[in-house]
């Protein structure tokens, strides 16, 4: 019974994310460094957090969104990366793909990709969703960008066949392209009233603290991979 309630709860969280996105898709992306300043001489690289309202931090101040919290947590651990919040509320995988070249103009070293929930709730063909995300992954790879893929989950309310195909596509792509993979972005936060805003939909400040803690080790793994691709410093 608890498992069924959890699945239904996740469905309503994601459904409301689709219906209550609330932001213009032309919204400029924000830099978490506005909240946490890193001296330019210390900056090691750029991480772009790419996604929908969950990434944008709808309803909380910029400094309490997960990209800003992540930058602070990385800095405390000695990783001096600028983290750019490129979340747009209501975004779909097609929308992300359409603005990818502009995202790449920010010259990221690592991209955290959290997208697809709105596609699923609109019943968009999973083949198209997978194709879009795969094209994003390939474009990032071709530019030498390390991708952290954050998975999303649909529930049985949308039909068993659709749900299984949707839930499977993230793991399939992560394995196919050997990505750093976080299976569920909302782990430990979805449906927990005390971790979400009054609407019961979007994470509050405490919720984003948990999301940040959960995604942190995956980002560190990505940073370690990135270090392996960087040319060794000259000893001359």
JSON list of C-alpha atoms in Angstrom, two decimals:
[
{"chain": "A", "resi": 1, "resn": "UNK", "atom": "CA", "xyz": [0.00, 0.00, 0.00]},
{"chain": "A", "resi": 2, "resn": "UNK", "atom": "CA", "xyz": [2.82, 2.42, 0.91]},
{"chain": "A", "resi": 3, "resn": "UNK", "atom": "CA", "xyz": [4.50, 1.67, -2.41]},
{"chain": "A", "resi": 4, "resn": "UNK", "atom": "CA", "xyz": [1.31, 2.42, -4.32]},
{"chain": "A", "resi": 5, "resn": "UNK", "atom": "CA", "xyz": [0.80, 5.69, -2.43]},
{"chain": "A", "resi": 6, "resn": "UNK", "atom": "CA", "xyz": [4.39, 6.67, -3.13]},
{"chain": "A", "resi": 7, "resn": "UNK", "atom": "CA", "xyz": [3.92, 6.06, -6.86]},
{"chain": "A", "resi": 8, "resn": "UNK", "atom": "CA", "xyz": [0.70, 8.06, -6.93]},
{"chain": "A", "resi": 9, "resn": "UNK", "atom": "CA", "xyz": [2.38, 10.84, -4.97]},
{"chain": "A", "resi": 10, "resn": "UNK", "atom": "CA", "xyz": [5.28, 11.01, -7.42]},
{"chain": "A", "resi": 11, "resn": "UNK", "atom": "CA", "xyz": [2.77, 11.17, -10.27]},
{"chain": "A", "resi": 12, "resn": "UNK", "atom": "CA", "xyz": [1.04, 14.22, -8.78]},
{"chain": "A", "resi": 13, "resn": "UNK", "atom": "CA", "xyz": [4.33, 15.94, -8.04]},
{"chain": "A", "resi": 14, "resn": "UNK", "atom": "CA", "xyz": [5.44, 15.57, -11.64]},
{"chain": "A", "resi": 15, "resn": "UNK", "atom": "CA", "xyz": [1.99, 16.37, -13.01]},
{"chain": "A", "resi": 16, "resn": "UNK", "atom": "CA", "xyz": [1.95, 19.69, -11.21]},
{"chain": "A", "resi": 17, "resn": "UNK", "atom": "CA", "xyz": [5.48, 20.43, -12.38]},
{"chain": "A", "resi": 18, "resn": "UNK", "atom": "CA", "xyz": [4.12, 20.15, -15.90]},
{"chain": "A", "resi": 19, "resn": "UNK", "atom": "CA", "xyz": [1.03, 22.29, -15.29]},
{"chain": "A", "resi": 20, "resn": "UNK", "atom": "CA", "xyz": [2.52, 24.91, -12.97]},
{"chain": "A", "resi": 21, "resn": "UNK", "atom": "CA", "xyz": [5.86, 25.58, -14.64]},
{"chain": "A", "resi": 22, "resn": "UNK", "atom": "CA", "xyz": [5.21, 29.29, -14.50]},
{"chain": "A", "resi": 23, "resn": "UNK", "atom": "CA", "xyz": [8.34, 30.68, -16.18]},
{"chain": "A", "resi": 24, "resn": "UNK", "atom": "CA", "xyz": [8.96, 31.97, -19.67]},
{"chain": "A", "resi": 25, "resn": "UNK", "atom": "CA", "xyz": [11.10, 29.61, -21.75]},
{"chain": "A", "resi": 26, "resn": "UNK", "atom": "CA", "xyz": [13.11, 32.64, -22.82]},
{"chain": "A", "resi": 27, "resn": "UNK", "atom": "CA", "xyz": [14.22, 33.32, -19.26]},
{"chain": "A", "resi": 28, "resn": "UNK", "atom": "CA", "xyz": [17.94, 34.03, -18.93]},
{"chain": "A", "resi": 29, "resn": "UNK", "atom": "CA", "xyz": [20.00, 31.47, -17.09]},
{"chain": "A", "resi": 30, "resn": "UNK", "atom": "CA", "xyz": [21.52, 32.51, -13.78]},
{"chain": "A", "resi": 31, "resn": "UNK", "atom": "CA", "xyz": [24.92, 31.94, -12.29]},
{"chain": "A", "resi": 32, "resn": "UNK", "atom": "CA", "xyz": [25.12, 30.45, -8.83]},
{"chain": "A", "resi": 33, "resn": "UNK", "atom": "CA", "xyz": [28.31, 32.45, -8.41]},
{"chain": "A", "resi": 34, "resn": "UNK", "atom": "CA", "xyz": [26.04, 35.45, -7.83]},
{"chain": "A", "resi": 35, "resn": "UNK", "atom": "CA", "xyz": [25.43, 33.90, -4.41]},
{"chain": "A", "resi": 36, "resn": "UNK", "atom": "CA", "xyz": [28.89, 32.35, -3.90]},
{"chain": "A", "resi": 37, "resn": "UNK", "atom": "CA", "xyz": [31.80, 34.26, -5.39]},
{"chain": "A", "resi": 38, "resn": "UNK", "atom": "CA", "xyz": [34.86, 32.38, -6.63]},
{"chain": "A", "resi": 39, "resn": "UNK", "atom": "CA", "xyz": [38.02, 34.36, -7.39]},
{"chain": "A", "resi": 40, "resn": "UNK", "atom": "CA", "xyz": [38.73, 33.97, -11.10]},
{"chain": "A", "resi": 41, "resn": "UNK", "atom": "CA", "xyz": [42.28, 32.77, -10.48]},
{"chain": "A", "resi": 42, "resn": "UNK", "atom": "CA", "xyz": [40.93, 29.89, -8.35]},
{"chain": "A", "resi": 43, "resn": "UNK", "atom": "CA", "xyz": [38.14, 28.79, -10.69]},
{"chain": "A", "resi": 44, "resn": "UNK", "atom": "CA", "xyz": [38.76, 25.29, -12.05]},
{"chain": "A", "resi": 45, "resn": "UNK", "atom": "CA", "xyz": [35.86, 24.98, -14.46]},
{"chain": "A", "resi": 46, "resn": "UNK", "atom": "CA", "xyz": [32.18, 25.53, -15.26]},
{"chain": "A", "resi": 47, "resn": "UNK", "atom": "CA", "xyz": [29.25, 23.28, -14.43]},
{"chain": "A", "resi": 48, "resn": "UNK", "atom": "CA", "xyz": [25.87, 23.95, -16.03]},
{"chain": "A", "resi": 49, "resn": "UNK", "atom": "CA", "xyz": [22.75, 22.62, -14.31]},
{"chain": "A", "resi": 50, "resn": "UNK", "atom": "CA", "xyz": [20.32, 22.09, -17.18]},
{"chain": "A", "resi": 51, "resn": "UNK", "atom": "CA", "xyz": [16.67, 21.26, -16.63]},
{"chain": "A", "resi": 52, "resn": "UNK", "atom": "CA", "xyz": [13.14, 22.34, -15.74]},
{"chain": "A", "resi": 53, "resn": "UNK", "atom": "CA", "xyz": [11.58, 24.01, -12.67]},
{"chain": "A", "resi": 54, "resn": "UNK", "atom": "CA", "xyz": [13.30, 21.53, -10.35]},
{"chain": "A", "resi": 55, "resn": "UNK", "atom": "CA", "xyz": [16.64, 22.89, -11.50]},
{"chain": "A", "resi": 56, "resn": "UNK", "atom": "CA", "xyz": [15.45, 26.49, -11.78]},
{"chain": "A", "resi": 57, "resn": "UNK", "atom": "CA", "xyz": [14.37, 26.41, -8.13]},
{"chain": "A", "resi": 58, "resn": "UNK", "atom": "CA", "xyz": [10.85, 27.70, -8.70]},
{"chain": "A", "resi": 59, "resn": "UNK", "atom": "CA", "xyz": [9.57, 29.40, -5.54]},
{"chain": "A", "resi": 60, "resn": "UNK", "atom": "CA", "xyz": [12.87, 29.77, -3.67]},
{"chain": "A", "resi": 61, "resn": "UNK", "atom": "CA", "xyz": [15.54, 32.44, -3.79]},
{"chain": "A", "resi": 62, "resn": "UNK", "atom": "CA", "xyz": [18.42, 31.81, -6.17]},
{"chain": "A", "resi": 63, "resn": "UNK", "atom": "CA", "xyz": [20.83, 31.15, -3.32]},
{"chain": "A", "resi": 64, "resn": "UNK", "atom": "CA", "xyz": [18.61, 28.29, -2.10]},
{"chain": "A", "resi": 65, "resn": "UNK", "atom": "CA", "xyz": [18.29, 26.51, -5.47]},
{"chain": "A", "resi": 66, "resn": "UNK", "atom": "CA", "xyz": [20.32, 23.33, -5.78]},
{"chain": "A", "resi": 67, "resn": "UNK", "atom": "CA", "xyz": [22.90, 24.77, -8.24]},
{"chain": "A", "resi": 68, "resn": "UNK", "atom": "CA", "xyz": [23.82, 27.54, -5.76]},
{"chain": "A", "resi": 69, "resn": "UNK", "atom": "CA", "xyz": [23.92, 25.11, -2.85]},
{"chain": "A", "resi": 70, "resn": "UNK", "atom": "CA", "xyz": [26.00, 22.72, -4.93]},
{"chain": "A", "resi": 71, "resn": "UNK", "atom": "CA", "xyz": [28.58, 25.38, -5.74]},
{"chain": "A", "resi": 72, "resn": "UNK", "atom": "CA", "xyz": [28.96, 26.21, -2.06]},
{"chain": "A", "resi": 73, "resn": "UNK", "atom": "CA", "xyz": [29.28, 22.52, -1.13]},
{"chain": "A", "resi": 74, "resn": "UNK", "atom": "CA", "xyz": [31.89, 21.96, -3.84]},
{"chain": "A", "resi": 75, "resn": "UNK", "atom": "CA", "xyz": [33.83, 25.04, -2.76]},
{"chain": "A", "resi": 76, "resn": "UNK", "atom": "CA", "xyz": [33.84, 23.86, 0.86]},
{"chain": "A", "resi": 77, "resn": "UNK", "atom": "CA", "xyz": [35.41, 20.60, -0.37]},
{"chain": "A", "resi": 78, "resn": "UNK", "atom": "CA", "xyz": [38.05, 22.40, -2.43]},
{"chain": "A", "resi": 79, "resn": "UNK", "atom": "CA", "xyz": [36.38, 22.13, -5.85]},
{"chain": "A", "resi": 80, "resn": "UNK", "atom": "CA", "xyz": [36.22, 25.64, -7.26]},
{"chain": "A", "resi": 81, "resn": "UNK", "atom": "CA", "xyz": [33.68, 25.37, -10.06]},
{"chain": "A", "resi": 82, "resn": "UNK", "atom": "CA", "xyz": [31.25, 28.04, -11.18]},
{"chain": "A", "resi": 83, "resn": "UNK", "atom": "CA", "xyz": [27.77, 26.44, -11.25]},
{"chain": "A", "resi": 84, "resn": "UNK", "atom": "CA", "xyz": [25.34, 27.97, -13.73]},
{"chain": "A", "resi": 85, "resn": "UNK", "atom": "CA", "xyz": [21.60, 27.52, -13.20]},
{"chain": "A", "resi": 86, "resn": "UNK", "atom": "CA", "xyz": [20.13, 26.86, -16.65]},
{"chain": "A", "resi": 87, "resn": "UNK", "atom": "CA", "xyz": [16.76, 25.58, -15.46]},
{"chain": "A", "resi": 88, "resn": "UNK", "atom": "CA", "xyz": [13.60, 26.75, -17.23]},
{"chain": "A", "resi": 89, "resn": "UNK", "atom": "CA", "xyz": [10.22, 25.91, -15.69]},
{"chain": "A", "resi": 90, "resn": "UNK", "atom": "CA", "xyz": [7.93, 23.85, -17.91]},
{"chain": "A", "resi": 91, "resn": "UNK", "atom": "CA", "xyz": [10.85, 22.76, -20.11]},
{"chain": "A", "resi": 92, "resn": "UNK", "atom": "CA", "xyz": [10.66, 19.58, -22.21]},
{"chain": "A", "resi": 93, "resn": "UNK", "atom": "CA", "xyz": [13.47, 17.59, -23.80]},
{"chain": "A", "resi": 94, "resn": "UNK", "atom": "CA", "xyz": [12.69, 19.26, -27.14]},
{"chain": "A", "resi": 95, "resn": "UNK", "atom": "CA", "xyz": [13.03, 22.68, -25.57]},
{"chain": "A", "resi": 96, "resn": "UNK", "atom": "CA", "xyz": [16.35, 21.76, -24.01]},
{"chain": "A", "resi": 97, "resn": "UNK", "atom": "CA", "xyz": [17.63, 20.44, -27.31]},
{"chain": "A", "resi": 98, "resn": "UNK", "atom": "CA", "xyz": [16.58, 23.62, -29.11]},
{"chain": "A", "resi": 99, "resn": "UNK", "atom": "CA", "xyz": [18.65, 25.83, -26.80]},
{"chain": "A", "resi": 100, "resn": "UNK", "atom": "CA", "xyz": [21.64, 23.53, -26.44]},
{"chain": "A", "resi": 101, "resn": "UNK", "atom": "CA", "xyz": [23.92, 25.52, -28.73]},
{"chain": "A", "resi": 102, "resn": "UNK", "atom": "CA", "xyz": [23.35, 28.59, -26.59]},
{"chain": "A", "resi": 103, "resn": "UNK", "atom": "CA", "xyz": [24.09, 26.55, -23.48]},
{"chain": "A", "resi": 104, "resn": "UNK", "atom": "CA", "xyz": [27.34, 25.39, -25.05]},
{"chain": "A", "resi": 105, "resn": "UNK", "atom": "CA", "xyz": [28.29, 29.00, -25.74]},
{"chain": "A", "resi": 106, "resn": "UNK", "atom": "CA", "xyz": [28.90, 29.21, -21.97]},
{"chain": "A", "resi": 107, "resn": "UNK", "atom": "CA", "xyz": [31.72, 26.69, -22.51]},
{"chain": "A", "resi": 108, "resn": "UNK", "atom": "CA", "xyz": [30.79, 24.17, -19.77]},
{"chain": "A", "resi": 109, "resn": "UNK", "atom": "CA", "xyz": [33.11, 21.43, -18.59]},
{"chain": "A", "resi": 110, "resn": "UNK", "atom": "CA", "xyz": [30.29, 19.44, -16.96]},
{"chain": "A", "resi": 111, "resn": "UNK", "atom": "CA", "xyz": [26.52, 19.48, -17.55]},
{"chain": "A", "resi": 112, "resn": "UNK", "atom": "CA", "xyz": [23.99, 18.09, -15.07]},
{"chain": "A", "resi": 113, "resn": "UNK", "atom": "CA", "xyz": [21.01, 17.08, -17.21]},
{"chain": "A", "resi": 114, "resn": "UNK", "atom": "CA", "xyz": [17.64, 16.85, -15.44]},
{"chain": "A", "resi": 115, "resn": "UNK", "atom": "CA", "xyz": [14.85, 16.74, -18.02]},
{"chain": "A", "resi": 116, "resn": "UNK", "atom": "CA", "xyz": [11.93, 14.65, -19.30]},
{"chain": "A", "resi": 117, "resn": "UNK", "atom": "CA", "xyz": [9.23, 14.78, -16.61]},
{"chain": "A", "resi": 118, "resn": "UNK", "atom": "CA", "xyz": [7.12, 17.24, -18.58]},
{"chain": "A", "resi": 119, "resn": "UNK", "atom": "CA", "xyz": [7.46, 15.07, -21.70]},
{"chain": "A", "resi": 120, "resn": "UNK", "atom": "CA", "xyz": [6.18, 12.06, -19.82]},
{"chain": "A", "resi": 121, "resn": "UNK", "atom": "CA", "xyz": [3.22, 13.84, -18.28]},
{"chain": "A", "resi": 122, "resn": "UNK", "atom": "CA", "xyz": [2.17, 15.12, -21.68]},
{"chain": "A", "resi": 123, "resn": "UNK", "atom": "CA", "xyz": [2.31, 11.60, -23.02]},
{"chain": "A", "resi": 124, "resn": "UNK", "atom": "CA", "xyz": [5.01, 12.40, -25.56]},
{"chain": "A", "resi": 125, "resn": "UNK", "atom": "CA", "xyz": [6.26, 9.29, -27.34]},
{"chain": "A", "resi": 126, "resn": "UNK", "atom": "CA", "xyz": [9.10, 7.81, -25.31]},
{"chain": "A", "resi": 127, "resn": "UNK", "atom": "CA", "xyz": [11.04, 7.19, -28.50]},
{"chain": "A", "resi": 128, "resn": "UNK", "atom": "CA", "xyz": [11.10, 10.95, -29.13]},
{"chain": "A", "resi": 129, "resn": "UNK", "atom": "CA", "xyz": [12.05, 11.68, -25.52]},
{"chain": "A", "resi": 130, "resn": "UNK", "atom": "CA", "xyz": [14.89, 9.17, -25.70]},
{"chain": "A", "resi": 131, "resn": "UNK", "atom": "CA", "xyz": [15.99, 10.50, -29.08]},
{"chain": "A", "resi": 132, "resn": "UNK", "atom": "CA", "xyz": [16.08, 14.08, -27.77]},
{"chain": "A", "resi": 133, "resn": "UNK", "atom": "CA", "xyz": [18.03, 13.18, -24.64]},
{"chain": "A", "resi": 134, "resn": "UNK", "atom": "CA", "xyz": [20.39, 11.00, -26.65]},
{"chain": "A", "resi": 135, "resn": "UNK", "atom": "CA", "xyz": [21.05, 13.86, -29.08]},
{"chain": "A", "resi": 136, "resn": "UNK", "atom": "CA", "xyz": [21.78, 16.17, -26.14]},
{"chain": "A", "resi": 137, "resn": "UNK", "atom": "CA", "xyz": [24.19, 13.60, -24.70]},
{"chain": "A", "resi": 138, "resn": "UNK", "atom": "CA", "xyz": [25.97, 13.11, -28.02]},
{"chain": "A", "resi": 139, "resn": "UNK", "atom": "CA", "xyz": [26.28, 16.84, -28.65]},
{"chain": "A", "resi": 140, "resn": "UNK", "atom": "CA", "xyz": [27.78, 17.34, -25.20]},
{"chain": "A", "resi": 141, "resn": "UNK", "atom": "CA", "xyz": [30.13, 14.39, -25.69]},
{"chain": "A", "resi": 142, "resn": "UNK", "atom": "CA", "xyz": [31.30, 15.74, -29.06]},
{"chain": "A", "resi": 143, "resn": "UNK", "atom": "CA", "xyz": [32.18, 18.99, -27.34]},
{"chain": "A", "resi": 144, "resn": "UNK", "atom": "CA", "xyz": [34.14, 17.17, -24.65]},
{"chain": "A", "resi": 145, "resn": "UNK", "atom": "CA", "xyz": [31.58, 17.90, -21.91]},
{"chain": "A", "resi": 146, "resn": "UNK", "atom": "CA", "xyz": [31.08, 15.39, -19.07]},
{"chain": "A", "resi": 147, "resn": "UNK", "atom": "CA", "xyz": [27.38, 14.64, -18.50]},
{"chain": "A", "resi": 148, "resn": "UNK", "atom": "CA", "xyz": [25.69, 13.80, -15.22]},
{"chain": "A", "resi": 149, "resn": "UNK", "atom": "CA", "xyz": [22.29, 12.34, -16.13]},
{"chain": "A", "resi": 150, "resn": "UNK", "atom": "CA", "xyz": [19.58, 12.73, -13.47]},
{"chain": "A", "resi": 151, "resn": "UNK", "atom": "CA", "xyz": [16.74, 10.28, -13.97]},
{"chain": "A", "resi": 152, "resn": "UNK", "atom": "CA", "xyz": [13.03, 10.93, -13.66]},
{"chain": "A", "resi": 153, "resn": "UNK", "atom": "CA", "xyz": [10.22, 8.46, -13.00]},
{"chain": "A", "resi": 154, "resn": "UNK", "atom": "CA", "xyz": [6.63, 8.11, -14.18]},
{"chain": "A", "resi": 155, "resn": "UNK", "atom": "CA", "xyz": [4.10, 5.85, -12.42]},
{"chain": "A", "resi": 156, "resn": "UNK", "atom": "CA", "xyz": [1.54, 3.28, -13.48]},
{"chain": "A", "resi": 157, "resn": "UNK", "atom": "CA", "xyz": [-1.26, 5.84, -13.78]},
{"chain": "A", "resi": 158, "resn": "UNK", "atom": "CA", "xyz": [0.03, 6.60, -17.27]},
{"chain": "A", "resi": 159, "resn": "UNK", "atom": "CA", "xyz": [-0.22, 2.98, -18.36]},
{"chain": "A", "resi": 160, "resn": "UNK", "atom": "CA", "xyz": [2.13, 0.14, -17.57]},
{"chain": "A", "resi": 161, "resn": "UNK", "atom": "CA", "xyz": [3.73, -0.06, -21.01]},
{"chain": "A", "resi": 162, "resn": "UNK", "atom": "CA", "xyz": [4.41, 3.69, -21.29]},
{"chain": "A", "resi": 163, "resn": "UNK", "atom": "CA", "xyz": [5.67, 3.90, -17.71]},
{"chain": "A", "resi": 164, "resn": "UNK", "atom": "CA", "xyz": [8.09, 1.00, -18.11]},
{"chain": "A", "resi": 165, "resn": "UNK", "atom": "CA", "xyz": [9.50, 2.42, -21.33]},
{"chain": "A", "resi": 166, "resn": "UNK", "atom": "CA", "xyz": [9.86, 5.90, -19.84]},
{"chain": "A", "resi": 167, "resn": "UNK", "atom": "CA", "xyz": [11.48, 4.78, -16.59]},
{"chain": "A", "resi": 168, "resn": "UNK", "atom": "CA", "xyz": [13.89, 2.52, -18.48]},
{"chain": "A", "resi": 169, "resn": "UNK", "atom": "CA", "xyz": [15.19, 5.07, -20.97]},
{"chain": "A", "resi": 170, "resn": "UNK", "atom": "CA", "xyz": [17.42, 6.95, -18.50]},
{"chain": "A", "resi": 171, "resn": "UNK", "atom": "CA", "xyz": [19.30, 3.88, -17.34]},
{"chain": "A", "resi": 172, "resn": "UNK", "atom": "CA", "xyz": [19.57, 2.63, -20.92]},
{"chain": "A", "resi": 173, "resn": "UNK", "atom": "CA", "xyz": [21.18, 5.87, -22.10]},
{"chain": "A", "resi": 174, "resn": "UNK", "atom": "CA", "xyz": [23.43, 6.10, -19.06]},
{"chain": "A", "resi": 175, "resn": "UNK", "atom": "CA", "xyz": [24.75, 2.60, -19.66]},
{"chain": "A", "resi": 176, "resn": "UNK", "atom": "CA", "xyz": [25.06, 3.05, -23.43]},
{"chain": "A", "resi": 177, "resn": "UNK", "atom": "CA", "xyz": [27.20, 6.16, -23.10]},
{"chain": "A", "resi": 178, "resn": "UNK", "atom": "CA", "xyz": [28.88, 5.37, -19.76]},
{"chain": "A", "resi": 179, "resn": "UNK", "atom": "CA", "xyz": [27.45, 8.45, -18.07]},
{"chain": "A", "resi": 180, "resn": "UNK", "atom": "CA", "xyz": [27.55, 9.46, -14.45]},
{"chain": "A", "resi": 181, "resn": "UNK", "atom": "CA", "xyz": [23.99, 8.48, -13.51]},
{"chain": "A", "resi": 182, "resn": "UNK", "atom": "CA", "xyz": [21.74, 9.60, -10.66]},
{"chain": "A", "resi": 183, "resn": "UNK", "atom": "CA", "xyz": [18.71, 7.27, -10.94]},
{"chain": "A", "resi": 184, "resn": "UNK", "atom": "CA", "xyz": [16.08, 9.61, -9.44]},
{"chain": "A", "resi": 185, "resn": "UNK", "atom": "CA", "xyz": [16.57, 13.34, -8.97]},
{"chain": "A", "resi": 186, "resn": "UNK", "atom": "CA", "xyz": [13.80, 13.65, -6.34]},
{"chain": "A", "resi": 187, "resn": "UNK", "atom": "CA", "xyz": [15.03, 10.79, -4.16]},
{"chain": "A", "resi": 188, "resn": "UNK", "atom": "CA", "xyz": [14.11, 11.32, -0.48]},
{"chain": "A", "resi": 189, "resn": "UNK", "atom": "CA", "xyz": [12.19, 14.51, -1.31]},
{"chain": "A", "resi": 190, "resn": "UNK", "atom": "CA", "xyz": [9.19, 13.63, -3.51]},
{"chain": "A", "resi": 191, "resn": "UNK", "atom": "CA", "xyz": [5.89, 13.53, -1.56]},
{"chain": "A", "resi": 192, "resn": "UNK", "atom": "CA", "xyz": [7.53, 14.53, 1.76]},
{"chain": "A", "resi": 193, "resn": "UNK", "atom": "CA", "xyz": [5.42, 17.49, 2.92]},
{"chain": "A", "resi": 194, "resn": "UNK", "atom": "CA", "xyz": [8.08, 19.01, 5.13]},
{"chain": "A", "resi": 195, "resn": "UNK", "atom": "CA", "xyz": [10.55, 19.12, 2.23]},
{"chain": "A", "resi": 196, "resn": "UNK", "atom": "CA", "xyz": [8.26, 20.80, -0.25]},
{"chain": "A", "resi": 197, "resn": "UNK", "atom": "CA", "xyz": [6.63, 24.19, -0.53]},
{"chain": "A", "resi": 198, "resn": "UNK", "atom": "CA", "xyz": [3.02, 24.79, 0.54]},
{"chain": "A", "resi": 199, "resn": "UNK", "atom": "CA", "xyz": [1.83, 23.71, -2.92]},
{"chain": "A", "resi": 200, "resn": "UNK", "atom": "CA", "xyz": [3.14, 20.21, -2.12]},
{"chain": "A", "resi": 201, "resn": "UNK", "atom": "CA", "xyz": [4.92, 20.22, -5.46]},
{"chain": "A", "resi": 202, "resn": "UNK", "atom": "CA", "xyz": [8.19, 22.06, -5.51]},
{"chain": "A", "resi": 203, "resn": "UNK", "atom": "CA", "xyz": [11.04, 21.48, -3.04]},
{"chain": "A", "resi": 204, "resn": "UNK", "atom": "CA", "xyz": [11.55, 24.08, -0.36]},
{"chain": "A", "resi": 205, "resn": "UNK", "atom": "CA", "xyz": [14.91, 25.14, 1.03]},
{"chain": "A", "resi": 206, "resn": "UNK", "atom": "CA", "xyz": [15.26, 21.97, 3.11]},
{"chain": "A", "resi": 207, "resn": "UNK", "atom": "CA", "xyz": [14.27, 19.86, 0.13]},
{"chain": "A", "resi": 208, "resn": "UNK", "atom": "CA", "xyz": [16.97, 21.41, -2.00]},
{"chain": "A", "resi": 209, "resn": "UNK", "atom": "CA", "xyz": [19.52, 20.77, 0.71]},
{"chain": "A", "resi": 210, "resn": "UNK", "atom": "CA", "xyz": [18.72, 17.05, 0.45]},
{"chain": "A", "resi": 211, "resn": "UNK", "atom": "CA", "xyz": [18.77, 17.11, -3.35]},
{"chain": "A", "resi": 212, "resn": "UNK", "atom": "CA", "xyz": [22.15, 18.82, -3.20]},
{"chain": "A", "resi": 213, "resn": "UNK", "atom": "CA", "xyz": [23.53, 16.24, -0.78]},
{"chain": "A", "resi": 214, "resn": "UNK", "atom": "CA", "xyz": [22.21, 13.42, -2.97]},
{"chain": "A", "resi": 215, "resn": "UNK", "atom": "CA", "xyz": [23.61, 14.74, -6.24]},
{"chain": "A", "resi": 216, "resn": "UNK", "atom": "CA", "xyz": [26.95, 15.87, -4.80]},
{"chain": "A", "resi": 217, "resn": "UNK", "atom": "CA", "xyz": [28.81, 12.52, -5.05]},
{"chain": "A", "resi": 218, "resn": "UNK", "atom": "CA", "xyz": [27.75, 12.15, -8.69]},
{"chain": "A", "resi": 219, "resn": "UNK", "atom": "CA", "xyz": [29.10, 15.60, -9.46]},
{"chain": "A", "resi": 220, "resn": "UNK", "atom": "CA", "xyz": [32.37, 14.79, -7.71]},
{"chain": "A", "resi": 221, "resn": "UNK", "atom": "CA", "xyz": [32.60, 11.65, -9.85]},
{"chain": "A", "resi": 222, "resn": "UNK", "atom": "CA", "xyz": [32.09, 13.82, -12.93]},
{"chain": "A", "resi": 223, "resn": "UNK", "atom": "CA", "xyz": [34.80, 16.21, -11.76]},
{"chain": "A", "resi": 224, "resn": "UNK", "atom": "CA", "xyz": [37.22, 13.32, -11.33]},
{"chain": "A", "resi": 225, "resn": "UNK", "atom": "CA", "xyz": [36.41, 12.15, -14.86]},
{"chain": "A", "resi": 226, "resn": "UNK", "atom": "CA", "xyz": [36.92, 15.69, -16.12]},
{"chain": "A", "resi": 227, "resn": "UNK", "atom": "CA", "xyz": [40.33, 15.85, -14.47]},
{"chain": "A", "resi": 228, "resn": "UNK", "atom": "CA", "xyz": [41.36, 12.74, -16.39]},
{"chain": "A", "resi": 229, "resn": "UNK", "atom": "CA", "xyz": [40.57, 14.50, -19.67]},
{"chain": "A", "resi": 230, "resn": "UNK", "atom": "CA", "xyz": [42.47, 17.68, -18.84]},
{"chain": "A", "resi": 231, "resn": "UNK", "atom": "CA", "xyz": [46.01, 17.99, -20.25]},
{"chain": "A", "resi": 232, "resn": "UNK", "atom": "CA", "xyz": [48.70, 17.63, -17.60]},
{"chain": "A", "resi": 233, "resn": "UNK", "atom": "CA", "xyz": [50.25, 20.89, -16.45]},
{"chain": "A", "resi": 234, "resn": "UNK", "atom": "CA", "xyz": [53.71, 21.57, -17.75]},
{"chain": "A", "resi": 235, "resn": "UNK", "atom": "CA", "xyz": [56.54, 20.93, -15.31]},
{"chain": "A", "resi": 236, "resn": "UNK", "atom": "CA", "xyz": [58.89, 23.32, -17.12]}
]
